[in-house]
Coordinates of N, CA and C in Angstrom, one line a residue:
M48 N -32.0 23.2 6.5 CA -32.7 22.0 6.6 C -31.8 20.8 6.3
T49 N -31.8 19.8 7.1 CA -30.9 18.6 6.9 C -31.5 17.6 5.8
T50 N -30.5 17.0 5.1 CA -30.9 16.1 4.1 C -31.2 14.7 4.8
A51 N -32.4 14.1 4.5 CA -32.6 12.8 5.0 C -31.6 11.8 4.5
P52 N -31.1 10.8 5.3 CA -30.0 9.9 4.8 C -30.4 9.3 3.6
D53 N -31.6 8.9 3.3 CA -31.9 8.1 2.1 C -32.4 9.0 0.9
S54 N -32.3 10.4 1.1 CA -32.8 11.2 0.0 C -31.9 11.2 -1.2
P55 N -32.4 11.5 -2.3 CA -31.5 11.5 -3.6 C -30.2 12.4 -3.4
R56 N -30.3 13.4 -2.6 CA -29.1 14.3 -2.5 C -28.0 13.5 -1.6
A57 N -28.5 12.8 -0.6 CA -27.6 12.0 0.2 C -27.1 10.9 -0.6
E58 N -27.8 10.3 -1.5 CA -27.4 9.1 -2.3 C -26.3 9.6 -3.2
R59 N -26.5 10.9 -3.7 CA -25.5 11.3 -4.7 C -24.1 11.6 -4.0
S60 N -24.0 11.9 -2.7 CA -22.8 12.1 -2.0 C -22.0 10.8 -1.8
K61 N -22.5 9.7 -2.1 CA -21.8 8.4 -1.9 C -21.0 8.3 -3.2
D62 N -19.8 7.8 -3.1 CA -19.0 7.5 -4.2 C -19.5 6.0 -4.7
H63 N -19.0 5.7 -5.9 CA -19.4 4.5 -6.5 C -19.1 3.2 -5.7
W64 N -17.8 3.3 -5.1 CA -17.4 2.1 -4.3 C -18.2 2.0 -3.0
S65 N -18.6 3.1 -2.4 CA -19.5 3.0 -1.3 C -20.8 2.4 -1.6
Q66 N -21.4 2.8 -2.7 CA -22.6 2.2 -3.1 C -22.5 0.7 -3.4
L67 N -21.4 0.2 -3.9 CA -21.1 -1.1 -4.2 C -21.0 -2.0 -2.9
L68 N -20.4 -1.3 -1.9 CA -20.2 -2.0 -0.6 C -21.6 -2.2 0.1
E69 N -22.5 -1.2 0.0 CA -23.8 -1.2 0.5 C -24.6 -2.3 -0.1
Q70 N -24.4 -2.5 -1.5 CA -25.1 -3.5 -2.2 C -24.7 -4.9 -1.7
V71 N -23.4 -5.0 -1.5 CA -22.9 -6.3 -0.9 C -23.4 -6.5 0.4
G72 N -23.5 -5.5 1.2 CA -23.9 -5.6 2.6 C -25.4 -5.8 2.8
S73 N -26.2 -5.2 1.9 CA -27.6 -5.4 2.1 C -28.2 -6.7 1.6
H74 N -27.6 -7.1 0.4 CA -28.2 -8.4 -0.2 C -27.2 -9.2 -0.9
H75 N -25.9 -9.1 -0.4 CA -24.8 -10.0 -0.9 C -24.8 -10.0 -2.5
D76 N -24.7 -8.8 -3.1 CA -24.8 -8.6 -4.5 C -23.4 -9.1 -5.1
R77 N -23.4 -10.2 -5.8 CA -22.2 -10.8 -6.4 C -21.6 -10.0 -7.4
A78 N -22.4 -9.3 -8.3 CA -21.8 -8.4 -9.3 C -21.1 -7.2 -8.7
A79 N -21.7 -6.6 -7.6 CA -21.0 -5.6 -6.9 C -19.7 -6.0 -6.3
F80 N -19.8 -7.2 -5.7 CA -18.6 -7.7 -5.0 C -17.5 -7.9 -6.1
H81 N -17.9 -8.4 -7.2 CA -16.9 -8.6 -8.3 C -16.2 -7.3 -8.7
Q82 N -17.0 -6.2 -8.8 CA -16.4 -4.9 -9.2 C -15.4 -4.5 -8.1
L83 N -15.8 -4.7 -6.8 CA -14.9 -4.3 -5.8 C -13.7 -5.1 -5.8
F84 N -13.8 -6.5 -6.1 CA -12.6 -7.3 -6.1 C -11.7 -6.9 -7.3
E85 N -12.3 -6.5 -8.5 CA -11.4 -6.2 -9.6 C -10.7 -4.9 -9.3
H86 N -11.3 -4.0 -8.6 CA -10.7 -2.6 -8.4 C -9.7 -2.7 -7.2
F87 N -10.1 -3.3 -6.1 CA -9.3 -3.2 -4.9 C -8.3 -4.4 -4.8
G88 N -8.6 -5.5 -5.4 CA -7.7 -6.7 -5.3 C -6.3 -6.4 -5.7
P89 N -6.0 -5.8 -6.9 CA -4.6 -5.5 -7.2 C -4.0 -4.4 -6.3
Q90 N -4.8 -3.5 -5.8 CA -4.2 -2.5 -4.8 C -3.8 -3.1 -3.5
I91 N -4.7 -4.1 -3.1 CA -4.3 -4.7 -1.8 C -3.1 -5.7 -2.0
K92 N -2.9 -6.3 -3.2 CA -1.8 -7.1 -3.5 C -0.5 -6.3 -3.5
Y93 N -0.6 -5.0 -4.1 CA 0.6 -4.2 -4.1 C 0.9 -3.7 -2.7
Y94 N -0.1 -3.4 -2.0 CA 0.0 -2.9 -0.5 C 0.8 -4.1 0.3
A95 N 0.4 -5.3 0.0 CA 1.2 -6.4 0.6 C 2.6 -6.5 0.2
I96 N 2.8 -6.4 -1.1 CA 4.2 -6.5 -1.6 C 5.1 -5.4 -1.0
S97 N 4.5 -4.2 -1.0 CA 5.3 -3.1 -0.6 C 5.4 -2.9 1.0
N98 N 4.7 -3.7 1.7 CA 4.7 -3.6 3.2 C 5.2 -4.9 3.8
G99 N 6.1 -5.6 3.2 CA 6.9 -6.7 3.9 C 6.2 -8.0 3.9
I100 N 5.1 -8.3 3.2 CA 4.6 -9.6 3.1 C 4.3 -10.1 1.7
A101 N 5.4 -9.9 0.9 CA 5.3 -10.3 -0.5 C 4.8 -11.7 -0.7
H102 N 5.4 -12.6 0.2 CA 5.0 -14.1 0.0 C 3.6 -14.4 0.3
Q103 N 2.9 -13.4 1.1 CA 1.5 -13.6 1.5 C 0.6 -12.7 0.8
A104 N 1.0 -12.1 -0.4 CA 0.2 -11.0 -1.0 C -1.1 -11.6 -1.5
E105 N -1.1 -12.8 -2.0 CA -2.4 -13.4 -2.6 C -3.3 -13.8 -1.3
E106 N -2.7 -14.3 -0.3 CA -3.4 -14.6 0.9 C -4.1 -13.4 1.5
L107 N -3.3 -12.2 1.5 CA -3.9 -11.0 2.1 C -5.1 -10.6 1.3
V108 N -5.0 -10.6 0.0 CA -6.1 -10.3 -0.9 C -7.4 -11.1 -0.6
Q109 N -7.2 -12.4 -0.4 CA -8.3 -13.3 -0.2 C -8.9 -13.0 1.2
E110 N -8.1 -12.8 2.3 CA -8.6 -12.6 3.5 C -9.4 -11.3 3.6
V111 N -8.9 -10.2 2.9 CA -9.5 -9.0 3.0 C -10.8 -9.0 2.2
M112 N -10.8 -9.7 1.1 CA -12.1 -9.8 0.4 C -13.1 -10.6 1.1
I113 N -12.7 -11.7 1.8 CA -13.6 -12.5 2.6 C -14.2 -11.6 3.7
S114 N -13.4 -10.8 4.4 CA -13.9 -9.9 5.4 C -14.9 -8.9 4.8
I115 N -14.6 -8.3 3.7 CA -15.5 -7.4 3.0 C -16.9 -8.0 2.8
W116 N -16.8 -9.3 2.3 CA -18.1 -10.1 2.0 C -18.9 -10.2 3.3
R117 N -18.2 -10.6 4.3 CA -18.9 -10.9 5.6 C -19.2 -9.6 6.4
R118 N -18.5 -8.6 6.2 CA -18.8 -7.4 7.1 C -19.2 -6.2 6.4
A119 N -19.6 -6.3 5.1 CA -20.1 -5.1 4.4 C -21.3 -4.5 4.9
S120 N -22.1 -5.4 5.6 CA -23.3 -4.8 6.2 C -23.0 -3.8 7.4
T121 N -21.8 -3.9 7.9 CA -21.5 -2.9 9.0 C -20.9 -1.6 8.4
Y122 N -20.7 -1.5 7.1 CA -20.1 -0.3 6.6 C -21.1 0.8 6.6
D123 N -20.5 2.0 7.0 CA -21.3 3.3 7.0 C -20.6 4.3 6.2
W124 N -21.1 4.7 5.0 CA -20.4 5.6 4.2 C -20.3 7.0 4.8
R125 N -21.1 7.3 5.8 CA -21.0 8.6 6.5 C -19.8 8.7 7.4
K126 N -19.2 7.6 7.8 CA -18.1 7.6 8.7 C -16.8 7.5 7.9
A127 N -16.7 6.8 6.8 CA -15.4 6.6 6.1 C -15.7 6.3 4.6
A128 N -14.7 6.7 3.8 CA -14.8 6.4 2.4 C -14.6 4.8 2.3
A129 N -15.1 4.2 1.2 CA -15.0 2.8 1.0 C -13.5 2.4 1.0
S130 N -12.7 3.1 0.3 CA -11.2 2.8 0.2 C -10.6 2.9 1.6
T131 N -11.0 3.8 2.5 CA -10.5 3.9 3.8 C -10.9 2.7 4.6
W132 N -12.1 2.3 4.6 CA -12.7 1.2 5.3 C -12.0 -0.1 4.9
I133 N -11.9 -0.3 3.5 CA -11.2 -1.5 3.0 C -9.7 -1.6 3.4
F134 N -9.0 -0.5 3.3 CA -7.6 -0.6 3.6 C -7.3 -0.6 5.2
T135 N -8.3 -0.2 5.9 CA -8.3 -0.4 7.4 C -8.3 -1.9 7.7
I136 N -9.1 -2.6 7.0 CA -9.2 -4.1 7.1 C -7.9 -4.7 6.6
A137 N -7.4 -4.2 5.5 CA -6.2 -4.8 5.0 C -5.0 -4.6 5.9
R138 N -5.0 -3.4 6.6 CA -3.9 -3.0 7.5 C -4.0 -4.1 8.7
N139 N -5.1 -4.2 9.2 CA -5.2 -5.1 10.4 C -5.0 -6.6 10.0
Q140 N -5.4 -7.0 8.9 CA -5.0 -8.4 8.4 C -3.5 -8.5 8.2
R141 N -2.9 -7.4 7.7 CA -1.4 -7.5 7.5 C -0.7 -7.6 8.9
I142 N -1.2 -6.9 9.9 CA -0.6 -6.9 11.2 C -0.7 -8.3 11.8
D143 N -1.9 -8.9 11.6 CA -2.1 -10.3 12.1 C -1.1 -11.3 11.4
M144 N -0.9 -11.1 10.1 CA 0.0 -12.0 9.3 C 1.4 -11.8 9.8
L145 N 1.9 -10.6 10.0 CA 3.2 -10.3 10.6 C 3.5 -10.9 11.9
R146 N 2.5 -10.9 12.7 CA 2.6 -11.5 14.0 C 2.8 -13.0 13.9
K147 N 2.0 -13.6 12.9 CA 2.1 -15.0 12.8 C 3.6 -15.4 12.2
I148 N 4.0 -14.6 11.3 CA 5.3 -14.8 10.6 C 6.5 -14.7 11.7
Q149 N 6.2 -13.6 12.6 CA 7.3 -13.4 13.6 C 7.3 -14.5 14.6
R150 N 6.2 -15.0 15.0 CA 6.1 -16.1 15.9 C 6.8 -17.4 15.4
G151 N 6.7 -17.6 14.1 CA 7.3 -18.8 13.4 C 8.7 -18.7 12.8
S152 N 9.2 -17.5 12.8 CA 10.5 -17.2 12.1 C 11.7 -17.1 13.1
A153 N 12.8 -17.3 12.5 CA 14.0 -17.2 13.2 C 14.4 -15.7 13.2
E154 N 15.5 -15.3 13.9 CA 15.9 -13.9 13.9 C 16.2 -13.4 12.4
M155 N 15.7 -12.2 12.2 CA 15.9 -11.6 10.8 C 17.1 -10.8 10.8
A156 N 17.7 -10.8 9.5 CA 19.0 -10.0 9.4 C 18.5 -8.5 9.3
I157 N 19.3 -7.7 10.1 CA 18.9 -6.3 10.2 C 20.1 -5.4 9.8
D158 N 19.8 -4.5 8.9 CA 20.9 -3.5 8.4 C 20.9 -2.4 9.6
T159 N 22.2 -2.1 10.0 CA 22.4 -1.1 11.1 C 21.7 0.1 10.7
E160 N 21.7 0.5 9.5 CA 21.1 1.9 9.1 C 19.6 1.8 9.4
D161 N 19.0 0.6 9.3 CA 17.5 0.5 9.5 C 17.1 0.8 10.9
L162 N 18.0 0.5 11.8 CA 17.8 0.6 13.2 C 17.5 2.1 13.6
W163 N 18.3 3.0 13.0 CA 18.1 4.4 13.3 C 16.8 5.0 12.8
Q164 N 16.1 4.3 12.0 CA 14.9 4.8 11.4 C 13.6 4.3 12.1
I165 N 13.8 3.4 13.1 CA 12.6 3.0 13.8 C 12.0 4.0 14.7
P166 N 10.7 4.2 14.6 CA 10.0 5.3 15.4 C 10.3 5.1 16.9
G167 N 10.0 6.2 17.6 CA 10.3 6.3 19.1 C 9.3 5.6 19.9
D168 N 9.0 6.2 21.1 CA 8.2 5.5 22.1 C 6.7 5.5 21.7
D169 N 6.3 6.3 20.7 CA 4.9 6.3 20.4 C 4.6 5.1 19.6
E170 N 5.5 4.3 19.2 CA 5.3 3.1 18.5 C 5.3 1.9 19.4
K171 N 4.1 1.2 19.6 CA 3.9 0.2 20.5 C 4.8 -1.0 20.2
D172 N 4.8 -1.4 18.9 CA 5.6 -2.5 18.5 C 6.6 -2.1 17.4
P173 N 7.8 -2.0 17.6 CA 8.8 -1.5 16.5 C 9.1 -2.6 15.5
V174 N 8.7 -3.9 15.7 CA 9.1 -4.9 14.7 C 8.4 -4.6 13.4
P175 N 7.1 -4.5 13.4 CA 6.4 -4.2 12.1 C 6.9 -3.0 11.4
S176 N 7.4 -1.9 12.2 CA 7.9 -0.7 11.6 C 9.2 -1.0 10.9
L177 N 10.0 -1.9 11.5 CA 11.3 -2.2 11.0 C 11.1 -3.0 9.7
H178 N 10.1 -4.0 9.7 CA 9.8 -4.7 8.5 C 9.4 -3.7 7.4
R179 N 8.6 -2.7 7.7 CA 8.1 -1.8 6.7 C 9.3 -1.0 6.1
I180 N 10.2 -0.5 7.0 CA 11.3 0.2 6.5 C 12.2 -0.6 5.6
M181 N 12.5 -1.8 6.0 CA 13.3 -2.7 5.1 C 12.6 -3.0 3.8
A182 N 11.3 -3.2 4.0 CA 10.6 -3.5 2.7 C 10.5 -2.4 1.8
E183 N 10.3 -1.2 2.4 CA 10.2 0.0 1.5 C 11.5 0.2 0.7
R184 N 12.6 0.0 1.4 CA 13.9 0.1 0.8 C 14.1 -0.9 -0.4
R185 N 13.7 -2.1 -0.1 CA 14.0 -3.1 -1.1 C 13.0 -3.0 -2.3
I186 N 11.8 -2.5 -1.9 CA 10.8 -2.3 -3.0 C 11.4 -1.1 -4.0
G187 N 11.9 -0.1 -3.4 CA 12.5 1.0 -4.2 C 13.6 0.5 -5.1
E188 N 14.4 -0.3 -4.5 CA 15.5 -0.9 -5.3 C 15.0 -1.8 -6.4
S189 N 14.0 -2.5 -6.1 CA 13.5 -3.5 -7.1 C 12.8 -2.8 -8.3
F190 N 12.3 -1.6 -8.0 CA 11.6 -0.9 -9.1 C 12.5 -0.6 -10.2
E191 N 13.9 -0.5 -9.9 CA 14.9 -0.1 -10.9 C 15.0 -1.3 -11.9
H192 N 14.5 -2.5 -11.6 CA 14.6 -3.6 -12.6 C 13.4 -3.8 -13.5
L193 N 12.4 -2.9 -13.3 CA 11.2 -3.0 -14.2 C 11.5 -2.1 -15.5
P194 N 10.9 -2.6 -16.5 CA 10.9 -1.9 -17.8 C 10.2 -0.5 -17.6
Q195 N 10.6 0.5 -18.3 CA 10.1 1.9 -18.1 C 8.5 1.9 -18.2
E196 N 8.1 1.2 -19.3 CA 6.7 1.2 -19.6 C 5.8 0.6 -18.5
Q197 N 6.4 -0.4 -17.9 CA 5.6 -1.1 -16.7 C 5.7 -0.2 -15.5
L198 N 6.9 0.4 -15.2 CA 7.1 1.3 -14.1 C 6.1 2.5 -14.2
T199 N 6.0 3.0 -15.4 CA 5.1 4.2 -15.6 C 3.7 3.9 -15.3
V200 N 3.2 2.8 -15.8 CA 1.8 2.4 -15.4 C 1.7 2.1 -14.0
L201 N 2.6 1.4 -13.4 CA 2.4 1.1 -11.9 C 2.4 2.2 -11.1
R202 N 3.2 3.2 -11.4 CA 3.2 4.5 -10.6 C 1.9 5.2 -10.7
Q203 N 1.3 5.3 -11.9 CA 0.1 5.9 -12.1 C -1.1 5.3 -11.4
V204 N -1.1 3.9 -11.5 CA -2.2 3.2 -10.9 C -2.1 3.2 -9.4
Y205 N -0.9 2.9 -8.8 CA -0.8 2.7 -7.3 C -0.3 4.0 -6.5
L206 N 0.4 4.8 -7.1 CA 1.0 6.0 -6.5 C 0.0 7.2 -6.7
E207 N -0.4 7.2 -7.9 CA -1.4 8.4 -8.2 C -2.8 8.0 -8.1
H208 N -3.1 6.7 -7.8 CA -4.4 6.2 -7.6 C -5.4 6.5 -8.8
K209 N -4.9 6.3 -10.0 CA -5.7 6.5 -11.2 C -6.3 5.1 -11.5
S210 N -7.4 5.1 -12.2 CA -8.0 3.9 -12.7 C -7.2 3.4 -13.9
H211 N -7.5 2.1 -14.2 CA -6.8 1.6 -15.4 C -7.3 2.4 -16.7
Q212 N -8.5 2.7 -16.7 CA -9.1 3.4 -17.9 C -8.4 4.8 -17.9
D213 N -8.2 5.5 -16.8 CA -7.6 6.9 -16.8 C -6.2 6.8 -17.4
V214 N -5.4 5.7 -16.9 CA -4.1 5.5 -17.3 C -4.0 5.2 -18.9
A215 N -5.0 4.4 -19.3 CA -5.0 4.1 -20.8 C -5.2 5.4 -21.6
E216 N -6.1 6.2 -21.0 CA -6.3 7.5 -21.8 C -5.1 8.5 -21.7
D217 N -4.6 8.5 -20.5 CA -3.4 9.4 -20.3 C -2.2 9.0 -21.3
L218 N -2.0 7.7 -21.4 CA -0.8 7.2 -22.2 C -1.2 6.9 -23.6
D219 N -2.5 7.0 -23.9 CA -3.0 6.7 -25.2 C -2.6 5.2 -25.7
I220 N -3.0 4.4 -24.8 CA -2.7 2.9 -25.1 C -4.0 2.1 -24.8
P221 N -4.2 0.9 -25.3 CA -5.4 0.2 -25.0 C -5.5 -0.1 -23.5
L222 N -6.7 -0.3 -23.0 CA -7.0 -0.6 -21.6 C -6.4 -2.0 -21.3
G223 N -6.5 -3.0 -22.2 CA -5.9 -4.3 -22.0 C -4.3 -4.2 -21.9
T224 N -3.7 -3.3 -22.5 CA -2.2 -3.1 -22.4 C -1.9 -2.6 -20.9
V225 N -2.7 -1.7 -20.5 CA -2.5 -1.2 -19.1 C -2.5 -2.3 -18.1
K226 N -3.6 -3.2 -18.2 CA -3.8 -4.3 -17.3 C -2.7 -5.2 -17.4
S227 N -2.3 -5.5 -18.7 CA -1.2 -6.5 -18.8 C 0.1 -6.0 -18.2
R228 N 0.4 -4.7 -18.4 CA 1.6 -4.2 -17.9 C 1.6 -4.2 -16.4
V229 N 0.5 -3.9 -15.7 CA 0.4 -3.9 -14.3 C 0.6 -5.3 -13.8
R230 N 0.0 -6.3 -14.5 CA 0.0 -7.7 -14.1 C 1.5 -8.2 -14.2
L231 N 2.2 -7.9 -15.3 CA 3.6 -8.2 -15.6 C 4.5 -7.6 -14.6
A232 N 4.2 -6.3 -14.2 CA 5.1 -5.6 -13.2 C 5.0 -6.2 -11.9
L233 N 3.7 -6.6 -11.4 CA 3.5 -7.1 -10.1 C 4.2 -8.5 -10.0
S234 N 4.1 -9.3 -11.1 CA 4.7 -10.6 -11.1 C 6.2 -10.5 -11.0
K235 N 6.7 -9.5 -11.8 CA 8.2 -9.4 -11.8 C 8.7 -8.9 -10.3
L236 N 8.0 -8.0 -9.8 CA 8.3 -7.5 -8.5 C 8.3 -8.7 -7.5
K237 N 7.2 -9.5 -7.5 CA 7.1 -10.6 -6.6 C 8.3 -11.5 -6.7
V238 N 8.7 -11.8 -7.9 CA 9.9 -12.7 -8.2 C 11.1 -12.1 -7.5
I239 N 11.4 -10.8 -7.8 CA 12.5 -10.1 -7.4 C 12.6 -10.1 -5.8
L240 N 11.4 -9.8 -5.2 CA 11.4 -9.7 -3.7 C 11.5 -11.2 -3.1
Q241 N 11.0 -12.2 -3.8 CA 11.2 -13.5 -3.3 C 12.6 -13.9 -3.4
D242 N 13.3 -13.5 -4.4 CA 14.7 -13.8 -4.5 C 15.5 -13.1 -3.5
Q243 N 15.0 -11.9 -3.0 CA 15.7 -11.3 -1.9 C 15.2 -11.8 -0.4
D244 N 14.3 -12.8 -0.6 CA 13.8 -13.4 0.7 C 13.1 -12.4 1.5
L245 N 12.3 -11.4 0.9 CA 11.5 -10.3 1.6 C 10.2 -10.9 2.0

């Protein structure tokens, strides 16, 4: 026997973020949107910094969140997790931004070693891939400049996808300290990458 889409069993299969998206989509729930912004905003910002658009990180967060507000009614939790849906929007917005940057920018300096890493014929546009390769290398190098306590928190939040609360419990430090270290680390990364003109 199949479970009706709106039955309690189906409802329980939705994760918290999917439910919040549906609340935003059904009646523009500002409290639900605020929770989504608090959780995904920093992740989208880090995604921007680590994928070649450090200067546009804040802009990407704003554009993605505006899209979420406007398009949440089209979200279907049966087709994709909330995080997948949101980062699909982020990826598309990032591609749009890169195209705008490339149209208005002069030739970029390319390390010969980077050229050997560009994907083959299956990649329609190699330029974004080259940006990503160069960005990833410089991000990795810039991590070396972070204090160990900030680096530990950043890795757990963004690479291990832990919540701030989980990180606080794992490290046995206050939640506010975790948020402060994440904020400081992202700010320092942004300065480092801007100095590198990334």
